[in-house]
């Protein structure tokens, strides 16, 4: 019964124990990510409270429609990831690879749109320290744009890491280095990380692009 799934690593005595330990370790890792971005959200909202007019000026120059499209891309990627996890539990290698590739595609599409947006902002003079003269009139507005670039760039790094991990899983499955459904838990861990990256963006989007836009 302990090895009914055909895979049991040391020092675990049962598959259930191994699964619980894996999820605990993953959730602890995700907690550190949440704390890091949590501090960033605190900075964003504290700055909004301190400089509402300047934030309204800065937000007016951001491209909320483009960011909304990017949100749809990440949400679709999360749907593909959820379907992949279900397929992995059934041992359906073909469907797992298909959904992993789709997830990676939507992640890469997100990054492509984001870098297009950065290029647009560069031409408008919003990138801090480079490009044309900034259209922002106040120092406080320019500082909020700096926060925006730091937050979105940090998130883009996490999306890049997630895409690399997803493609790594595709390679492992392709070369038969991962047996399913015995190792489905590994793919579940990848899914949790992807969903966290998605959720972080869902909070970043309104925090940076929407709140204060009418001011």
PDB file of N, CA and C in Angstrom, residues 12 37 41 58 61 95 111 137 142-144 151 171 181 188-189:
ATOM      1  N   UNK A  12      10.778   8.579   3.226  1.00  0.00           N
ATOM      2  CA  UNK A  12       9.340   8.455   3.480  1.00  0.00           C
ATOM      3  C   UNK A  12       8.926   6.990   3.542  1.00  0.00           C
ATOM      4  N   UNK A  37       6.439  39.851  -2.193  1.00  0.00           N
ATOM      5  CA  UNK A  37       5.520  40.699  -2.938  1.00  0.00           C
ATOM      6  C   UNK A  37       4.565  41.439  -2.003  1.00  0.00           C
ATOM      7  N   UNK A  41       3.499  45.337  -2.203  1.00  0.00           N
ATOM      8  CA  UNK A  41       2.136  45.878  -2.209  1.00  0.00           C
ATOM      9  C   UNK A  41       1.953  46.928  -1.125  1.00  0.00           C
ATOM     10  N   UNK A  58       0.602  59.638 -12.771  1.00  0.00           N
ATOM     11  CA  UNK A  58       1.428  58.557 -13.314  1.00  0.00           C
ATOM     12  C   UNK A  58       0.574  57.459 -13.931  1.00  0.00           C
ATOM     13  N   UNK A  61      -0.726  57.609 -17.497  1.00  0.00           N
ATOM     14  CA  UNK A  61       0.179  57.320 -18.618  1.00  0.00           C
ATOM     15  C   UNK A  61       0.395  55.817 -18.837  1.00  0.00           C
ATOM     16  N   UNK A  95      -1.565  14.610 -23.524  1.00  0.00           N
ATOM     17  CA  UNK A  95      -2.303  15.777 -23.073  1.00  0.00           C
ATOM     18  C   UNK A  95      -1.465  16.633 -22.118  1.00  0.00           C
ATOM     19  N   UNK A 111       5.047  37.791 -21.717  1.00  0.00           N
ATOM     20  CA  UNK A 111       6.327  38.500 -21.695  1.00  0.00           C
ATOM     21  C   UNK A 111       6.507  39.351 -22.947  1.00  0.00           C
ATOM     22  N   UNK A 137       5.160  65.565 -14.607  1.00  0.00           N
ATOM     23  CA  UNK A 137       5.526  66.894 -14.138  1.00  0.00           C
ATOM     24  C   UNK A 137       6.122  66.905 -12.730  1.00  0.00           C
ATOM     25  N   UNK A 142       7.067  60.530 -10.934  1.00  0.00           N
ATOM     26  CA  UNK A 142       8.174  59.753 -11.515  1.00  0.00           C
ATOM     27  C   UNK A 142       8.611  58.639 -10.572  1.00  0.00           C
ATOM     28  N   UNK A 143       8.568  58.889  -9.274  1.00  0.00           N
ATOM     29  CA  UNK A 143       8.925  57.854  -8.306  1.00  0.00           C
ATOM     30  C   UNK A 143       7.916  56.704  -8.340  1.00  0.00           C
ATOM     31  N   UNK A 144       6.645  57.017  -8.537  1.00  0.00           N
ATOM     32  CA  UNK A 144       5.664  55.935  -8.643  1.00  0.00           C
ATOM     33  C   UNK A 144       5.921  55.093  -9.892  1.00  0.00           C
ATOM     34  N   UNK A 151       8.204  46.647  -9.810  1.00  0.00           N
ATOM     35  CA  UNK A 151       7.218  45.602  -9.523  1.00  0.00           C
ATOM     36  C   UNK A 151       6.954  44.729 -10.739  1.00  0.00           C
ATOM     37  N   UNK A 171      10.549  18.665 -21.568  1.00  0.00           N
ATOM     38  CA  UNK A 171      11.751  17.927 -21.990  1.00  0.00           C
ATOM     39  C   UNK A 171      11.878  16.626 -21.197  1.00  0.00           C
ATOM     40  N   UNK A 181       1.253   8.143 -13.804  1.00  0.00           N
ATOM     41  CA  UNK A 181       0.920   9.229 -12.864  1.00  0.00           C
ATOM     42  C   UNK A 181       1.753   9.239 -11.576  1.00  0.00           C
ATOM     43  N   UNK A 188       2.259  18.932 -10.101  1.00  0.00           N
ATOM     44  CA  UNK A 188       1.378  19.724  -9.239  1.00  0.00           C
ATOM     45  C   UNK A 188       2.145  20.855  -8.573  1.00  0.00           C
ATOM     46  N   UNK A 189       3.381  20.602  -8.181  1.00  0.00           N
ATOM     47  CA  UNK A 189       4.208  21.647  -7.582  1.00  0.00           C
ATOM     48  C   UNK A 189       4.477  22.762  -8.603  1.00  0.00           C
TER      49      UNK A 189
END
